[in-house]
mmCIF file of C-alpha atoms in Angstrom:
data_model
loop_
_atom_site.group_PDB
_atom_site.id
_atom_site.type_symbol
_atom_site.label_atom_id
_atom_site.label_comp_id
_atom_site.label_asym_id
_atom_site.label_seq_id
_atom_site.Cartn_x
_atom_site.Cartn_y
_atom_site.Cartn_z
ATOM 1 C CA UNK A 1 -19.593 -51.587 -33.205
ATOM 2 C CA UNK A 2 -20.702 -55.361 -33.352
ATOM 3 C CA UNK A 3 -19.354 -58.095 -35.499
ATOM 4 C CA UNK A 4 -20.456 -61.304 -36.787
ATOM 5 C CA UNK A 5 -18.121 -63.780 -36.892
ATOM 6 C CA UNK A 6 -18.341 -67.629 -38.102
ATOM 7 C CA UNK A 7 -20.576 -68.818 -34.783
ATOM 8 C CA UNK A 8 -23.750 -69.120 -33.374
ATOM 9 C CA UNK A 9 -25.323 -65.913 -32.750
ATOM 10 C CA UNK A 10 -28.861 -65.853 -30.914
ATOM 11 C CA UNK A 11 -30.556 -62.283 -30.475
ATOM 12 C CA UNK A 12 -34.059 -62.153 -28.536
ATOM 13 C CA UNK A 13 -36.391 -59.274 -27.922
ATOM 14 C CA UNK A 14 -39.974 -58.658 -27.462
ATOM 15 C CA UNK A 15 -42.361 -57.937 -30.999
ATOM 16 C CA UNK A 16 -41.397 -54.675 -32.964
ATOM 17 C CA UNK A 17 -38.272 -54.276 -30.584
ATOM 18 C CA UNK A 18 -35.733 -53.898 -33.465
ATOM 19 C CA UNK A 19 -33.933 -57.330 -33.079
ATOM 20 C CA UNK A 20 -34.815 -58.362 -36.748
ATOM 21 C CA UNK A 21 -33.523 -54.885 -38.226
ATOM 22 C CA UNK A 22 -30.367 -55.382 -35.718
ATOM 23 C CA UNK A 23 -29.768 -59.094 -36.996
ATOM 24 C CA UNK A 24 -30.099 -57.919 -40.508
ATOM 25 C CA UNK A 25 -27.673 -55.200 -39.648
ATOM 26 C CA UNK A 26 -24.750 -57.804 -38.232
ATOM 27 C CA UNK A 27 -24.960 -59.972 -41.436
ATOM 28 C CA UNK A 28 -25.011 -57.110 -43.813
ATOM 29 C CA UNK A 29 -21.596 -55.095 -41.921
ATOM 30 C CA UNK A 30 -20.138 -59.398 -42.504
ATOM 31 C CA UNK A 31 -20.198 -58.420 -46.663
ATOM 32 C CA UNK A 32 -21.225 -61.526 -47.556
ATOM 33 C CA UNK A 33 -23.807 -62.959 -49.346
ATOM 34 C CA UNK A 34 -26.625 -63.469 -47.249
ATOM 35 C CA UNK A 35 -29.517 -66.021 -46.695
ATOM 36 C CA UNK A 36 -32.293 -65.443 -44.908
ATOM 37 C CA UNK A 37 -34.305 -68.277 -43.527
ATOM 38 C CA UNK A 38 -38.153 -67.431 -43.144
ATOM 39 C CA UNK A 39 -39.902 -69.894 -41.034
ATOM 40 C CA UNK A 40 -43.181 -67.612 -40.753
ATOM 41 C CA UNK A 41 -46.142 -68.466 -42.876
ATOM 42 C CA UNK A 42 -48.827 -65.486 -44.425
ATOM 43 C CA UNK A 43 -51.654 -67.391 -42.565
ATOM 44 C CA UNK A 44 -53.401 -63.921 -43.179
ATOM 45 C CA UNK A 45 -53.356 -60.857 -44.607
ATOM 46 C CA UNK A 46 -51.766 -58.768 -41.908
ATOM 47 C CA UNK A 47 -49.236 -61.606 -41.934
ATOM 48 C CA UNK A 48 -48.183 -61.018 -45.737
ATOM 49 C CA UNK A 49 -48.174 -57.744 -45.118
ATOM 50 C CA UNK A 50 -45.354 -58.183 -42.347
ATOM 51 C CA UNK A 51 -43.438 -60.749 -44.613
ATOM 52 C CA UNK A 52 -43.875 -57.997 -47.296
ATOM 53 C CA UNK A 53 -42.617 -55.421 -45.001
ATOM 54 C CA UNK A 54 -39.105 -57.524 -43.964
ATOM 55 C CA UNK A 55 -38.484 -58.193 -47.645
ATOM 56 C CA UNK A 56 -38.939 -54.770 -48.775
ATOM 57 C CA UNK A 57 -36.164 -53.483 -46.481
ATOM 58 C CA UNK A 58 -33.595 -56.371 -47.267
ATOM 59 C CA UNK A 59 -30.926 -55.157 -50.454
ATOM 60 C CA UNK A 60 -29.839 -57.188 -52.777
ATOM 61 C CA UNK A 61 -27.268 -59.074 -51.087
ATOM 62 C CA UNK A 62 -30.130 -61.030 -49.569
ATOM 63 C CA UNK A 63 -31.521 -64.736 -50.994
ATOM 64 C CA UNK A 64 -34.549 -65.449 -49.279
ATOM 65 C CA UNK A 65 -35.162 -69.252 -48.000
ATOM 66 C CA UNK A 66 -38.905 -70.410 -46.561
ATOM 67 C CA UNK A 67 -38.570 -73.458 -44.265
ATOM 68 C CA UNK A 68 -41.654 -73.339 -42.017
ATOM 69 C CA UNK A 69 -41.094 -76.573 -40.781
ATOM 70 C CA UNK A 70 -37.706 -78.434 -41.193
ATOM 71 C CA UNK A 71 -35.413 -75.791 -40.119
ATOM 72 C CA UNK A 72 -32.618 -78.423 -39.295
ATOM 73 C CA UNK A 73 -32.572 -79.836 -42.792
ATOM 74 C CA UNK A 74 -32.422 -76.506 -44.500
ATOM 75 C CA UNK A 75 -29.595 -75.485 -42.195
ATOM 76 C CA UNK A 76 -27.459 -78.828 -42.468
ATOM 77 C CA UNK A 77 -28.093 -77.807 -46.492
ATOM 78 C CA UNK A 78 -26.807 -74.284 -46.090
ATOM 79 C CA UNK A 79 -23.883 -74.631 -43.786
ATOM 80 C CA UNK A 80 -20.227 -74.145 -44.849
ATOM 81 C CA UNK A 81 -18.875 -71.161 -47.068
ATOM 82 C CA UNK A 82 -18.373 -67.933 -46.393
ATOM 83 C CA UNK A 83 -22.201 -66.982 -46.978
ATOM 84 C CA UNK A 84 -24.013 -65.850 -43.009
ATOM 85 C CA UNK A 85 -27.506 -66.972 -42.608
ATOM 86 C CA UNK A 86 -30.183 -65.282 -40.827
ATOM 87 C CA UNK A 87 -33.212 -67.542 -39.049
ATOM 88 C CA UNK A 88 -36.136 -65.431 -38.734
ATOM 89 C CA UNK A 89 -37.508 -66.382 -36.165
ATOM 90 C CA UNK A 90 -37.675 -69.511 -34.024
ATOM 91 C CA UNK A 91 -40.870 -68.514 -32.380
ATOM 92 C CA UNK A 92 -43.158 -69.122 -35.611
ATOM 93 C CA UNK A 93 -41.039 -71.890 -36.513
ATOM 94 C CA UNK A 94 -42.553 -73.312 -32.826
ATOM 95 C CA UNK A 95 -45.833 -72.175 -33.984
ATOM 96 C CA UNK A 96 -45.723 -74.055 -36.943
ATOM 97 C CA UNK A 97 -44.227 -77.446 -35.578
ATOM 98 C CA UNK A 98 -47.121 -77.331 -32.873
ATOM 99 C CA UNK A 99 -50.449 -76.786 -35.597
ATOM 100 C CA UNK A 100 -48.089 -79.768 -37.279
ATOM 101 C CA UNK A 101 -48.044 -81.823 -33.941
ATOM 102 C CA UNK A 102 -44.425 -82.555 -34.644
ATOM 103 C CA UNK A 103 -42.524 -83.926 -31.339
ATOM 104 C CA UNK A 104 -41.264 -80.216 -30.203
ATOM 105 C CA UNK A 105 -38.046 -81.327 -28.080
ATOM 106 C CA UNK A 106 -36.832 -83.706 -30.751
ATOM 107 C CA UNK A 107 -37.009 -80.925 -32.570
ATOM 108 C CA UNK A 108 -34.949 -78.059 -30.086
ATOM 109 C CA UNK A 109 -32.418 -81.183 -29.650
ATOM 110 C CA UNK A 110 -31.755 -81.533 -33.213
ATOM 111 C CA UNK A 111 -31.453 -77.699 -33.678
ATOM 112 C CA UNK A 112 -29.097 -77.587 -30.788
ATOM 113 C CA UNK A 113 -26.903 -80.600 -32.557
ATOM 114 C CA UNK A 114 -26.345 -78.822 -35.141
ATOM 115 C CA UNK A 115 -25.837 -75.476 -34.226
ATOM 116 C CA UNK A 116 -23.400 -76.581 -31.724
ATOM 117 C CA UNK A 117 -20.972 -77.842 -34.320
ATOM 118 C CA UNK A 118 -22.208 -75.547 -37.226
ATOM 119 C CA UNK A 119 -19.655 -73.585 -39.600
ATOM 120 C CA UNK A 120 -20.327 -70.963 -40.954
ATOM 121 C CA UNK A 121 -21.870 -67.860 -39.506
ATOM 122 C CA UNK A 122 -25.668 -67.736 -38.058
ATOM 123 C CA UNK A 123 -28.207 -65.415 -36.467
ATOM 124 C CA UNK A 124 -31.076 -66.767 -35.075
ATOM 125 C CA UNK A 125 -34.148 -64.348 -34.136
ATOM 126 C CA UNK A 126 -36.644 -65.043 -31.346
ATOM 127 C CA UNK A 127 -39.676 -63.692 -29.651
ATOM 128 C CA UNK A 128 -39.138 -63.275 -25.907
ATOM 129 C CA UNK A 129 -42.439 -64.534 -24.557
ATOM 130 C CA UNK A 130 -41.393 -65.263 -20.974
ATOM 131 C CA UNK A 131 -41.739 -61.657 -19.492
ATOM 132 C CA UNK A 132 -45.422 -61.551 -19.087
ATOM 133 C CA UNK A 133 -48.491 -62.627 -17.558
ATOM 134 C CA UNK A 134 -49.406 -66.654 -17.356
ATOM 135 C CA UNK A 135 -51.359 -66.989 -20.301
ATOM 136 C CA UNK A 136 -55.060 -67.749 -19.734
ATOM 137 C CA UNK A 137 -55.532 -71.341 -21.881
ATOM 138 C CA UNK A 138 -53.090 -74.541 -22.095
ATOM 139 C CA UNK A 139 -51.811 -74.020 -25.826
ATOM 140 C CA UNK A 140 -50.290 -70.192 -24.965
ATOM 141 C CA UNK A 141 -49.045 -71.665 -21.564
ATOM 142 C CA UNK A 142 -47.278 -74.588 -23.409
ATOM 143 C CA UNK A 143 -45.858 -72.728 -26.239
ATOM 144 C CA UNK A 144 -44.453 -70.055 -23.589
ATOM 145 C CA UNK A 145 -42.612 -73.138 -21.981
ATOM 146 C CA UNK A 146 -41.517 -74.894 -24.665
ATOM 147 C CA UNK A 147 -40.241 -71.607 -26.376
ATOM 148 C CA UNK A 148 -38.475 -70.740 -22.919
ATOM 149 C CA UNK A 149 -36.857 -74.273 -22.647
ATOM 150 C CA UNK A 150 -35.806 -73.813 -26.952
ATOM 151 C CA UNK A 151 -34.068 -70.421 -26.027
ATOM 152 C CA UNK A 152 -32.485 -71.754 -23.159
ATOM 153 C CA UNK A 153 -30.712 -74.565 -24.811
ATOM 154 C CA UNK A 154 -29.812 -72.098 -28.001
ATOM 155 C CA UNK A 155 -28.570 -69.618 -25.706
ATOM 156 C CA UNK A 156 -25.988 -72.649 -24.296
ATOM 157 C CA UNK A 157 -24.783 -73.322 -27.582
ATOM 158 C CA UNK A 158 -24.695 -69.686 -29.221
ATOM 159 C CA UNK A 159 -21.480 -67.949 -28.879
ATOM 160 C CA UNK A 160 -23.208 -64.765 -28.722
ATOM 161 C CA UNK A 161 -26.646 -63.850 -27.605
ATOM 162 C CA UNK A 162 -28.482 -59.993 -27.495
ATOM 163 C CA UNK A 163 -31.570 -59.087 -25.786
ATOM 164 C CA UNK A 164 -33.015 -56.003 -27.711
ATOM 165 C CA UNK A 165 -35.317 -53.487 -26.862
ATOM 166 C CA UNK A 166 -36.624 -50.138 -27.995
ATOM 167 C CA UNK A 167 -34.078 -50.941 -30.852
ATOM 168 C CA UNK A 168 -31.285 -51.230 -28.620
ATOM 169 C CA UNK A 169 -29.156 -54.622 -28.296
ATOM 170 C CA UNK A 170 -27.945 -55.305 -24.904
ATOM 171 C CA UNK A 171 -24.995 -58.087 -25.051
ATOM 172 C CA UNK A 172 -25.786 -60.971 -22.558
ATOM 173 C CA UNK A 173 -23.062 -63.479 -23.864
ATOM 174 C CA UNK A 174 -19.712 -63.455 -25.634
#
C-alpha cells in the first residue's frame, strides 16, 4: 500500500507507463480534495484527445488547474490546506517554457525553492527521457539535458520519488 503524506512526492516513468494513473491513485487513497495542475497544451488534435482522455478518468473530487507556463506562481497560490495537488507533468511544462524562450534554470531553481519548503501535499509527474538514444538535432538534445538536470534537482528535494513502468511503481526514495 502507498501513502501520500504532506511532502514532495516526484514519480517518473517513460510515456503510457502508468505513472499518471498511479499519481492519481496516491492523491485519491489521501481523501482530500484534489487539484490537478495541467501544464500540457492541446497544440493538436491527438493532444486534446489525451487531455480529454486524463479528465474523463478523474471523479469528482478533482478541480482541474491549467498553468502551461508559470507553474511556480500557481503553486505558491495553491499551497497550504489540507487539499493534495497533482502536477501533470513537468516535461510539457519544459516544452512550453522553451517555444516561450523563458530562462529554463531560473525556472527549475524557483520550482526547487519552493517545493523544498512547500506545505501541503504534492505529486509531480515526469517523462523519463534520459534512457534512450542521443537525439539526432540540438533542440531534443537540449531538452533531454535540461529535463535530466530539472529531475535531478526535484528528486533532491522530493521526499519521495517512484520510477514506474509497465504500470508498476518501483520506490527509489523515502
Amino acid at each position: 500500500m502507498y501513502l501520500l503524506e504532506r511532502e514532495v512526492t516526484f514519480i517518473l516513468g517513460g510515456a503510457r507507463s502508468g505513472k499518471s494513473s498511479f499519481a492519481e491513485s496516491l492523491i485519491e487513497a489521501y481523501g482530500s480534495e484534489a487539484i490537478y495542475l495541467a501544464t500540457g497544451r492541446a497544440w493538436d488534435e491527438e493532444m486534446s484527445e489525451r487531455i480529454g482522455h486524463h479528465k474523463s478518468r478523474r471523479g469528482s473530487q478533482w478541480i482541474t488547474v491549467e498553468e502551461p507556463l508559470d507553474l511556480v506562481g500557481k503553486l505558491e497560490s495553491l499551497a497550504g490546506g489540507e487539499t493534495a495537488i497533482l502536477v501533470d507533468c513537468l516535461t510539457l511544462w519544459l516544452t512550453n517554457l522553451m517555444m516561450a524562450e523563458r530562462d529554463i534554470d531560473a525556472e527549475a531553481k524557483r520550482l526547487t525553492n519552493i517545493l523544498g519548503h512547500f506545505e501541503g501535499a504534492v505529486i509531480l509527474v515526469s517523462n523519463e527521457v534520459g534512457l534512450g538514444i542521443v537525439p539526432e538535432n540540438r533542440m531534443a538534445r537540449e531538452f533531454r539535458d535540461h529535463a535530466g538536470r530539472l529531475h535531478q534537482a526535484v528528486a533532491a528535494v522530493a521526499a519521495k520519488v517512484y520510477f514506474v513502468a509497465a504500470g508498476l511503481p518501483l520506490k527509489m526514495k523515502g
